[in-house]
Amino acid sequence: LPFAPSVPEHLTETELAEACRRGNARAFEHLYQVHSGRMKSLAFHLLGSRADAEDTVQEAFLKVCRAARGFEGNSSLSTWIYRILINCCYDAIRKRQRLAENPAPVDFRAETNVPLKVALQRALNALNERQRMVFLLFEVEGLRHSEIATILEVPEGTSRSWLFEAKSHLKRMLTEAPK
């Protein structure tokens, strides 16, 4: 985009949001550079596929570009972007569920030689969507409960509760012997 005005490297989030609202292509590029890595990581953890994560992040950024003029600044720009990403991930999960047969539940605890990383991934996959989402946003992405609550559009106490439930389920799944 040779004719797009350049964007200074050290914009505040408010300035970047305003540049995006004006449709500045360089601002969108900068936004993508700043957030895409973390977004891909989160999408990968939620979807379990690098290809699906890439596609979902691309879809989320398309929606960000289309909706930028309507961003009102009621939350931070990054929180708004993550809300869009989470919605895109939900859409991808729902689409996958419609297309897939119901798989039989896997009892990964019965496999005693499974490396911890594999066991943890299986345990994360066994959590319900909301617990997995809060766990990943808090523990993996390092977001605060106030940010998670805004992204997921729930009260902050609900975010804390879901994280507690997730940790309890993970502990139980990773430590209890199969019955």
mmCIF file with all atom_site columns, C-alpha atoms in Angstrom:
data_model
loop_
_atom_site.group_PDB
_atom_site.id
_atom_site.type_symbol
_atom_site.label_atom_id
_atom_site.label_alt_id
_atom_site.label_comp_id
_atom_site.label_asym_id
_atom_site.label_entity_id
_atom_site.label_seq_id
_atom_site.pdbx_PDB_ins_code
_atom_site.Cartn_x
_atom_site.Cartn_y
_atom_site.Cartn_z
_atom_site.occupancy
_atom_site.B_iso_or_equiv
_atom_site.pdbx_formal_charge
_atom_site.auth_seq_id
_atom_site.auth_comp_id
_atom_site.auth_asym_id
_atom_site.auth_atom_id
_atom_site.pdbx_PDB_model_num
ATOM 1   C CA . LEU A 1 1   ? 0.000   0.000   0.000  1.00 0.00 ? 1   LEU A CA 1
ATOM 2   C CA . PRO A 1 2   ? 2.438   2.649   -1.179 1.00 0.00 ? 2   PRO A CA 1
ATOM 3   C CA . PHE A 1 3   ? -0.012  5.548   -0.835 1.00 0.00 ? 3   PHE A CA 1
ATOM 4   C CA . ALA A 1 4   ? -1.162  4.805   2.715  1.00 0.00 ? 4   ALA A CA 1
ATOM 5   C CA . PRO A 1 5   ? 0.163   7.324   5.225  1.00 0.00 ? 5   PRO A CA 1
ATOM 6   C CA . SER A 1 6   ? 2.817   5.946   7.509  1.00 0.00 ? 6   SER A CA 1
ATOM 7   C CA . VAL A 1 7   ? 2.163   5.237   11.165 1.00 0.00 ? 7   VAL A CA 1
ATOM 8   C CA . PRO A 1 8   ? 4.641   6.222   13.867 1.00 0.00 ? 8   PRO A CA 1
ATOM 9   C CA . GLU A 1 9   ? 6.149   3.194   15.595 1.00 0.00 ? 9   GLU A CA 1
ATOM 10  C CA . HIS A 1 10  ? 5.219   4.245   19.150 1.00 0.00 ? 10  HIS A CA 1
ATOM 11  C CA . LEU A 1 11  ? 1.544   5.075   19.010 1.00 0.00 ? 11  LEU A CA 1
ATOM 12  C CA . THR A 1 12  ? -0.590  4.848   22.101 1.00 0.00 ? 12  THR A CA 1
ATOM 13  C CA . GLU A 1 13  ? -3.465  2.420   21.854 1.00 0.00 ? 13  GLU A CA 1
ATOM 14  C CA . THR A 1 14  ? -5.881  5.348   21.609 1.00 0.00 ? 14  THR A CA 1
ATOM 15  C CA . GLU A 1 15  ? -3.928  6.875   18.717 1.00 0.00 ? 15  GLU A CA 1
ATOM 16  C CA . LEU A 1 16  ? -3.728  3.506   16.984 1.00 0.00 ? 16  LEU A CA 1
ATOM 17  C CA . ALA A 1 17  ? -7.467  2.986   17.426 1.00 0.00 ? 17  ALA A CA 1
ATOM 18  C CA . GLU A 1 18  ? -8.149  6.408   15.917 1.00 0.00 ? 18  GLU A CA 1
ATOM 19  C CA . ALA A 1 19  ? -5.869  5.677   12.939 1.00 0.00 ? 19  ALA A CA 1
ATOM 20  C CA . CYS A 1 20  ? -7.725  2.389   12.390 1.00 0.00 ? 20  CYS A CA 1
ATOM 21  C CA . ARG A 1 21  ? -11.089 4.168   12.630 1.00 0.00 ? 21  ARG A CA 1
ATOM 22  C CA . ARG A 1 22  ? -9.889  6.504   9.871  1.00 0.00 ? 22  ARG A CA 1
ATOM 23  C CA . GLY A 1 23  ? -9.059  3.431   7.755  1.00 0.00 ? 23  GLY A CA 1
ATOM 24  C CA . ASN A 1 24  ? -5.276  3.895   7.789  1.00 0.00 ? 24  ASN A CA 1
ATOM 25  C CA . ALA A 1 25  ? -3.889  0.684   6.243  1.00 0.00 ? 25  ALA A CA 1
ATOM 26  C CA . ARG A 1 26  ? -0.509  1.110   7.956  1.00 0.00 ? 26  ARG A CA 1
ATOM 27  C CA . ALA A 1 27  ? -2.284  1.293   11.315 1.00 0.00 ? 27  ALA A CA 1
ATOM 28  C CA . PHE A 1 28  ? -3.941  -2.055  10.594 1.00 0.00 ? 28  PHE A CA 1
ATOM 29  C CA . GLU A 1 29  ? -0.571  -3.524  9.615  1.00 0.00 ? 29  GLU A CA 1
ATOM 30  C CA . HIS A 1 30  ? 0.923   -2.243  12.858 1.00 0.00 ? 30  HIS A CA 1
ATOM 31  C CA . LEU A 1 31  ? -2.026  -3.622  14.815 1.00 0.00 ? 31  LEU A CA 1
ATOM 32  C CA . TYR A 1 32  ? -1.522  -7.005  13.170 1.00 0.00 ? 32  TYR A CA 1
ATOM 33  C CA . GLN A 1 33  ? 2.213   -7.003  13.935 1.00 0.00 ? 33  GLN A CA 1
ATOM 34  C CA . VAL A 1 34  ? 1.589   -6.158  17.570 1.00 0.00 ? 34  VAL A CA 1
ATOM 35  C CA . HIS A 1 35  ? -1.227  -8.640  18.248 1.00 0.00 ? 35  HIS A CA 1
ATOM 36  C CA . SER A 1 36  ? -1.085  -11.492 15.731 1.00 0.00 ? 36  SER A CA 1
ATOM 37  C CA . GLY A 1 37  ? 1.448   -13.668 17.564 1.00 0.00 ? 37  GLY A CA 1
ATOM 38  C CA . ARG A 1 38  ? -0.493  -13.703 20.801 1.00 0.00 ? 38  ARG A CA 1
ATOM 39  C CA . MET A 1 39  ? -3.764  -14.151 18.922 1.00 0.00 ? 39  MET A CA 1
ATOM 40  C CA . LYS A 1 40  ? -2.394  -17.140 16.992 1.00 0.00 ? 40  LYS A CA 1
ATOM 41  C CA . SER A 1 41  ? -1.191  -18.694 20.233 1.00 0.00 ? 41  SER A CA 1
ATOM 42  C CA . LEU A 1 42  ? -4.580  -18.306 21.869 1.00 0.00 ? 42  LEU A CA 1
ATOM 43  C CA . ALA A 1 43  ? -6.455  -19.549 18.801 1.00 0.00 ? 43  ALA A CA 1
ATOM 44  C CA . PHE A 1 44  ? -4.134  -22.557 18.552 1.00 0.00 ? 44  PHE A CA 1
ATOM 45  C CA . HIS A 1 45  ? -4.752  -23.467 22.191 1.00 0.00 ? 45  HIS A CA 1
ATOM 46  C CA . LEU A 1 46  ? -8.493  -23.165 21.699 1.00 0.00 ? 46  LEU A CA 1
ATOM 47  C CA . LEU A 1 47  ? -8.734  -24.903 18.335 1.00 0.00 ? 47  LEU A CA 1
ATOM 48  C CA . GLY A 1 48  ? -5.831  -27.366 18.515 1.00 0.00 ? 48  GLY A CA 1
ATOM 49  C CA . SER A 1 49  ? -4.740  -26.782 14.939 1.00 0.00 ? 49  SER A CA 1
ATOM 50  C CA . ARG A 1 50  ? -2.191  -24.322 13.598 1.00 0.00 ? 50  ARG A CA 1
ATOM 51  C CA . ALA A 1 51  ? -4.001  -24.078 10.264 1.00 0.00 ? 51  ALA A CA 1
ATOM 52  C CA . ASP A 1 52  ? -7.342  -23.391 11.976 1.00 0.00 ? 52  ASP A CA 1
ATOM 53  C CA . ALA A 1 53  ? -5.643  -20.854 14.266 1.00 0.00 ? 53  ALA A CA 1
ATOM 54  C CA . GLU A 1 54  ? -4.118  -19.021 11.278 1.00 0.00 ? 54  GLU A CA 1
ATOM 55  C CA . ASP A 1 55  ? -7.453  -18.976 9.453  1.00 0.00 ? 55  ASP A CA 1
ATOM 56  C CA . THR A 1 56  ? -9.309  -17.787 12.529 1.00 0.00 ? 56  THR A CA 1
ATOM 57  C CA . VAL A 1 57  ? -6.843  -14.966 13.225 1.00 0.00 ? 57  VAL A CA 1
ATOM 58  C CA . GLN A 1 58  ? -7.107  -13.858 9.601  1.00 0.00 ? 58  GLN A CA 1
ATOM 59  C CA . GLU A 1 59  ? -10.898 -13.912 9.848  1.00 0.00 ? 59  GLU A CA 1
ATOM 60  C CA . ALA A 1 60  ? -10.753 -11.944 13.101 1.00 0.00 ? 60  ALA A CA 1
ATOM 61  C CA . PHE A 1 61  ? -8.548  -9.271  11.528 1.00 0.00 ? 61  PHE A CA 1
ATOM 62  C CA . LEU A 1 62  ? -10.867 -8.974  8.556  1.00 0.00 ? 62  LEU A CA 1
ATOM 63  C CA . LYS A 1 63  ? -13.718 -8.356  10.999 1.00 0.00 ? 63  LYS A CA 1
ATOM 64  C CA . VAL A 1 64  ? -11.568 -5.830  12.896 1.00 0.00 ? 64  VAL A CA 1
ATOM 65  C CA . CYS A 1 65  ? -10.878 -3.959  9.652  1.00 0.00 ? 65  CYS A CA 1
ATOM 66  C CA . ARG A 1 66  ? -14.541 -3.970  8.652  1.00 0.00 ? 66  ARG A CA 1
ATOM 67  C CA . ALA A 1 67  ? -15.769 -2.884  12.084 1.00 0.00 ? 67  ALA A CA 1
ATOM 68  C CA . ALA A 1 68  ? -13.002 -0.421  13.030 1.00 0.00 ? 68  ALA A CA 1
ATOM 69  C CA . ARG A 1 69  ? -15.082 2.656   12.238 1.00 0.00 ? 69  ARG A CA 1
ATOM 70  C CA . GLY A 1 70  ? -17.658 1.449   14.767 1.00 0.00 ? 70  GLY A CA 1
ATOM 71  C CA . PHE A 1 71  ? -15.123 0.933   17.588 1.00 0.00 ? 71  PHE A CA 1
ATOM 72  C CA . GLU A 1 72  ? -16.316 3.332   20.277 1.00 0.00 ? 72  GLU A CA 1
ATOM 73  C CA . GLY A 1 73  ? -13.468 2.983   22.749 1.00 0.00 ? 73  GLY A CA 1
ATOM 74  C CA . ASN A 1 74  ? -15.637 1.617   25.571 1.00 0.00 ? 74  ASN A CA 1
ATOM 75  C CA . SER A 1 75  ? -12.875 -0.939  26.135 1.00 0.00 ? 75  SER A CA 1
ATOM 76  C CA . SER A 1 76  ? -9.250  -1.029  25.111 1.00 0.00 ? 76  SER A CA 1
ATOM 77  C CA . LEU A 1 77  ? -8.516  -1.756  21.467 1.00 0.00 ? 77  LEU A CA 1
ATOM 78  C CA . SER A 1 78  ? -6.747  -5.001  22.374 1.00 0.00 ? 78  SER A CA 1
ATOM 79  C CA . THR A 1 79  ? -9.705  -6.174  24.473 1.00 0.00 ? 79  THR A CA 1
ATOM 80  C CA . TRP A 1 80  ? -12.039 -5.448  21.554 1.00 0.00 ? 80  TRP A CA 1
ATOM 81  C CA . ILE A 1 81  ? -9.764  -7.381  19.175 1.00 0.00 ? 81  ILE A CA 1
ATOM 82  C CA . TYR A 1 82  ? -9.607  -10.383 21.529 1.00 0.00 ? 82  TYR A CA 1
ATOM 83  C CA . ARG A 1 83  ? -13.408 -10.347 21.854 1.00 0.00 ? 83  ARG A CA 1
ATOM 84  C CA . ILE A 1 84  ? -13.646 -10.600 18.070 1.00 0.00 ? 84  ILE A CA 1
ATOM 85  C CA . LEU A 1 85  ? -11.059 -13.405 18.046 1.00 0.00 ? 85  LEU A CA 1
ATOM 86  C CA . ILE A 1 86  ? -12.907 -15.340 20.755 1.00 0.00 ? 86  ILE A CA 1
ATOM 87  C CA . ASN A 1 87  ? -16.139 -15.041 18.771 1.00 0.00 ? 87  ASN A CA 1
ATOM 88  C CA . CYS A 1 88  ? -14.353 -16.313 15.651 1.00 0.00 ? 88  CYS A CA 1
ATOM 89  C CA . CYS A 1 89  ? -12.959 -19.241 17.666 1.00 0.00 ? 89  CYS A CA 1
ATOM 90  C CA . TYR A 1 90  ? -16.442 -20.029 18.976 1.00 0.00 ? 90  TYR A CA 1
ATOM 91  C CA . ASP A 1 91  ? -17.716 -20.000 15.396 1.00 0.00 ? 91  ASP A CA 1
ATOM 92  C CA . ALA A 1 92  ? -14.935 -22.367 14.301 1.00 0.00 ? 92  ALA A CA 1
ATOM 93  C CA . ILE A 1 93  ? -15.642 -24.719 17.212 1.00 0.00 ? 93  ILE A CA 1
ATOM 94  C CA . ARG A 1 94  ? -19.382 -24.744 16.472 1.00 0.00 ? 94  ARG A CA 1
ATOM 95  C CA . LYS A 1 95  ? -18.712 -25.413 12.790 1.00 0.00 ? 95  LYS A CA 1
ATOM 96  C CA . ARG A 1 96  ? -16.351 -28.243 13.691 1.00 0.00 ? 96  ARG A CA 1
ATOM 97  C CA . GLN A 1 97  ? -18.932 -29.735 16.073 1.00 0.00 ? 97  GLN A CA 1
ATOM 98  C CA . ARG A 1 98  ? -21.613 -29.647 13.385 1.00 0.00 ? 98  ARG A CA 1
ATOM 99  C CA . LEU A 1 99  ? -19.337 -31.476 10.973 1.00 0.00 ? 99  LEU A CA 1
ATOM 100 C CA . ALA A 1 100 ? -17.895 -34.042 13.382 1.00 0.00 ? 100 ALA A CA 1
ATOM 101 C CA . GLU A 1 101 ? -19.368 -37.141 14.893 1.00 0.00 ? 101 GLU A CA 1
ATOM 102 C CA . ASN A 1 102 ? -19.444 -37.345 18.664 1.00 0.00 ? 102 ASN A CA 1
ATOM 103 C CA . PRO A 1 103 ? -16.061 -38.804 19.587 1.00 0.00 ? 103 PRO A CA 1
ATOM 104 C CA . ALA A 1 104 ? -15.856 -41.219 22.482 1.00 0.00 ? 104 ALA A CA 1
ATOM 105 C CA . PRO A 1 105 ? -14.359 -39.645 25.615 1.00 0.00 ? 105 PRO A CA 1
ATOM 106 C CA . VAL A 1 106 ? -10.705 -40.499 26.155 1.00 0.00 ? 106 VAL A CA 1
ATOM 107 C CA . ASP A 1 107 ? -9.455  -41.536 29.571 1.00 0.00 ? 107 ASP A CA 1
ATOM 108 C CA . PHE A 1 108 ? -5.896  -40.246 29.295 1.00 0.00 ? 108 PHE A CA 1
ATOM 109 C CA . ARG A 1 109 ? -5.195  -41.076 32.948 1.00 0.00 ? 109 ARG A CA 1
ATOM 110 C CA . ALA A 1 110 ? -5.172  -44.785 32.083 1.00 0.00 ? 110 ALA A CA 1
ATOM 111 C CA . GLU A 1 111 ? -2.088  -44.189 29.952 1.00 0.00 ? 111 GLU A CA 1
ATOM 112 C CA . THR A 1 112 ? 0.699   -44.121 32.531 1.00 0.00 ? 112 THR A CA 1
ATOM 113 C CA . ASN A 1 113 ? 3.552   -43.365 30.118 1.00 0.00 ? 113 ASN A CA 1
ATOM 114 C CA . VAL A 1 114 ? 2.003   -40.271 28.571 1.00 0.00 ? 114 VAL A CA 1
ATOM 115 C CA . PRO A 1 115 ? 4.313   -37.260 28.828 1.00 0.00 ? 115 PRO A CA 1
ATOM 116 C CA . LEU A 1 116 ? 3.016   -34.491 31.052 1.00 0.00 ? 116 LEU A CA 1
ATOM 117 C CA . LYS A 1 117 ? 2.614   -32.030 28.157 1.00 0.00 ? 117 LYS A CA 1
ATOM 118 C CA . VAL A 1 118 ? 0.379   -34.463 26.260 1.00 0.00 ? 118 VAL A CA 1
ATOM 119 C CA . ALA A 1 119 ? -1.607  -35.254 29.406 1.00 0.00 ? 119 ALA A CA 1
ATOM 120 C CA . LEU A 1 120 ? -2.064  -31.550 30.125 1.00 0.00 ? 120 LEU A CA 1
ATOM 121 C CA . GLN A 1 121 ? -3.234  -30.853 26.560 1.00 0.00 ? 121 GLN A CA 1
ATOM 122 C CA . ARG A 1 122 ? -5.740  -33.679 26.781 1.00 0.00 ? 122 ARG A CA 1
ATOM 123 C CA . ALA A 1 123 ? -6.940  -32.427 30.146 1.00 0.00 ? 123 ALA A CA 1
ATOM 124 C CA . LEU A 1 124 ? -7.347  -28.896 28.738 1.00 0.00 ? 124 LEU A CA 1
ATOM 125 C CA . ASN A 1 125 ? -9.329  -30.295 25.831 1.00 0.00 ? 125 ASN A CA 1
ATOM 126 C CA . ALA A 1 126 ? -11.600 -32.100 28.293 1.00 0.00 ? 126 ALA A CA 1
ATOM 127 C CA . LEU A 1 127 ? -12.575 -28.813 30.000 1.00 0.00 ? 127 LEU A CA 1
ATOM 128 C CA . ASN A 1 128 ? -15.710 -27.077 28.866 1.00 0.00 ? 128 ASN A CA 1
ATOM 129 C CA . GLU A 1 129 ? -15.190 -24.104 26.525 1.00 0.00 ? 129 GLU A CA 1
ATOM 130 C CA . ARG A 1 130 ? -15.573 -21.367 29.115 1.00 0.00 ? 130 ARG A CA 1
ATOM 131 C CA . GLN A 1 131 ? -13.193 -22.976 31.612 1.00 0.00 ? 131 GLN A CA 1
ATOM 132 C CA . ARG A 1 132 ? -10.578 -23.643 28.931 1.00 0.00 ? 132 ARG A CA 1
ATOM 133 C CA . MET A 1 133 ? -10.947 -20.105 27.606 1.00 0.00 ? 133 MET A CA 1
ATOM 134 C CA . VAL A 1 134 ? -10.461 -18.444 31.008 1.00 0.00 ? 134 VAL A CA 1
ATOM 135 C CA . PHE A 1 135 ? -7.587  -20.762 31.911 1.00 0.00 ? 135 PHE A CA 1
ATOM 136 C CA . LEU A 1 136 ? -5.744  -19.985 28.666 1.00 0.00 ? 136 LEU A CA 1
ATOM 137 C CA . LEU A 1 137 ? -6.390  -16.251 28.824 1.00 0.00 ? 137 LEU A CA 1
ATOM 138 C CA . PHE A 1 138 ? -5.229  -16.059 32.450 1.00 0.00 ? 138 PHE A CA 1
ATOM 139 C CA . GLU A 1 139 ? -2.447  -18.638 32.724 1.00 0.00 ? 139 GLU A CA 1
ATOM 140 C CA . VAL A 1 140 ? -1.087  -18.748 29.179 1.00 0.00 ? 140 VAL A CA 1
ATOM 141 C CA . GLU A 1 141 ? -1.752  -15.245 27.866 1.00 0.00 ? 141 GLU A CA 1
ATOM 142 C CA . GLY A 1 142 ? -1.296  -13.502 31.224 1.00 0.00 ? 142 GLY A CA 1
ATOM 143 C CA . LEU A 1 143 ? -4.431  -11.371 31.067 1.00 0.00 ? 143 LEU A CA 1
ATOM 144 C CA . ARG A 1 144 ? -6.031  -9.975  34.222 1.00 0.00 ? 144 ARG A CA 1
ATOM 145 C CA . HIS A 1 145 ? -9.531  -11.019 35.286 1.00 0.00 ? 145 HIS A CA 1
ATOM 146 C CA . SER A 1 146 ? -10.834 -7.542  34.454 1.00 0.00 ? 146 SER A CA 1
ATOM 147 C CA . GLU A 1 147 ? -9.583  -7.960  30.855 1.00 0.00 ? 147 GLU A CA 1
ATOM 148 C CA . ILE A 1 148 ? -10.905 -11.518 30.599 1.00 0.00 ? 148 ILE A CA 1
ATOM 149 C CA . ALA A 1 149 ? -14.298 -10.408 31.905 1.00 0.00 ? 149 ALA A CA 1
ATOM 150 C CA . THR A 1 150 ? -14.485 -7.710  29.247 1.00 0.00 ? 150 THR A CA 1
ATOM 151 C CA . ILE A 1 151 ? -13.379 -10.057 26.464 1.00 0.00 ? 151 ILE A CA 1
ATOM 152 C CA . LEU A 1 152 ? -15.839 -12.785 27.451 1.00 0.00 ? 152 LEU A CA 1
ATOM 153 C CA . GLU A 1 153 ? -18.559 -10.303 28.384 1.00 0.00 ? 153 GLU A CA 1
ATOM 154 C CA . VAL A 1 154 ? -19.058 -11.733 31.869 1.00 0.00 ? 154 VAL A CA 1
ATOM 155 C CA . PRO A 1 155 ? -18.652 -10.263 35.366 1.00 0.00 ? 155 PRO A CA 1
ATOM 156 C CA . GLU A 1 156 ? -15.124 -10.362 36.797 1.00 0.00 ? 156 GLU A CA 1
ATOM 157 C CA . GLY A 1 157 ? -16.295 -12.724 39.553 1.00 0.00 ? 157 GLY A CA 1
ATOM 158 C CA . THR A 1 158 ? -17.502 -15.162 36.895 1.00 0.00 ? 158 THR A CA 1
ATOM 159 C CA . SER A 1 159 ? -14.051 -15.123 35.306 1.00 0.00 ? 159 SER A CA 1
ATOM 160 C CA . ARG A 1 160 ? -12.505 -15.925 38.687 1.00 0.00 ? 160 ARG A CA 1
ATOM 161 C CA . SER A 1 161 ? -15.041 -18.679 39.320 1.00 0.00 ? 161 SER A CA 1
ATOM 162 C CA . TRP A 1 162 ? -14.473 -20.306 35.928 1.00 0.00 ? 162 TRP A CA 1
ATOM 163 C CA . LEU A 1 163 ? -10.706 -20.226 36.474 1.00 0.00 ? 163 LEU A CA 1
ATOM 164 C CA . PHE A 1 164 ? -11.134 -21.890 39.873 1.00 0.00 ? 164 PHE A CA 1
ATOM 165 C CA . GLU A 1 165 ? -13.355 -24.570 38.302 1.00 0.00 ? 165 GLU A CA 1
ATOM 166 C CA . ALA A 1 166 ? -10.847 -25.107 35.490 1.00 0.00 ? 166 ALA A CA 1
ATOM 167 C CA . LYS A 1 167 ? -7.936  -25.520 37.887 1.00 0.00 ? 167 LYS A CA 1
ATOM 168 C CA . SER A 1 168 ? -9.962  -27.886 40.082 1.00 0.00 ? 168 SER A CA 1
ATOM 169 C CA . HIS A 1 169 ? -10.935 -30.042 37.099 1.00 0.00 ? 169 HIS A CA 1
ATOM 170 C CA . LEU A 1 170 ? -7.374  -30.045 35.739 1.00 0.00 ? 170 LEU A CA 1
ATOM 171 C CA . LYS A 1 171 ? -5.973  -31.060 39.106 1.00 0.00 ? 171 LYS A CA 1
ATOM 172 C CA . ARG A 1 172 ? -8.524  -33.835 39.430 1.00 0.00 ? 172 ARG A CA 1
ATOM 173 C CA . MET A 1 173 ? -7.944  -35.091 35.879 1.00 0.00 ? 173 MET A CA 1
ATOM 174 C CA . LEU A 1 174 ? -4.166  -35.052 36.208 1.00 0.00 ? 174 LEU A CA 1
ATOM 175 C CA . THR A 1 175 ? -3.853  -36.535 39.704 1.00 0.00 ? 175 THR A CA 1
ATOM 176 C CA . GLU A 1 176 ? -6.701  -38.955 40.306 1.00 0.00 ? 176 GLU A CA 1
ATOM 177 C CA . ALA A 1 177 ? -6.319  -42.580 39.337 1.00 0.00 ? 177 ALA A CA 1
ATOM 178 C CA . PRO A 1 178 ? -8.915  -43.903 36.904 1.00 0.00 ? 178 PRO A CA 1
ATOM 179 C CA . LYS A 1 179 ? -11.860 -45.597 38.570 1.00 0.00 ? 179 LYS A CA 1
#
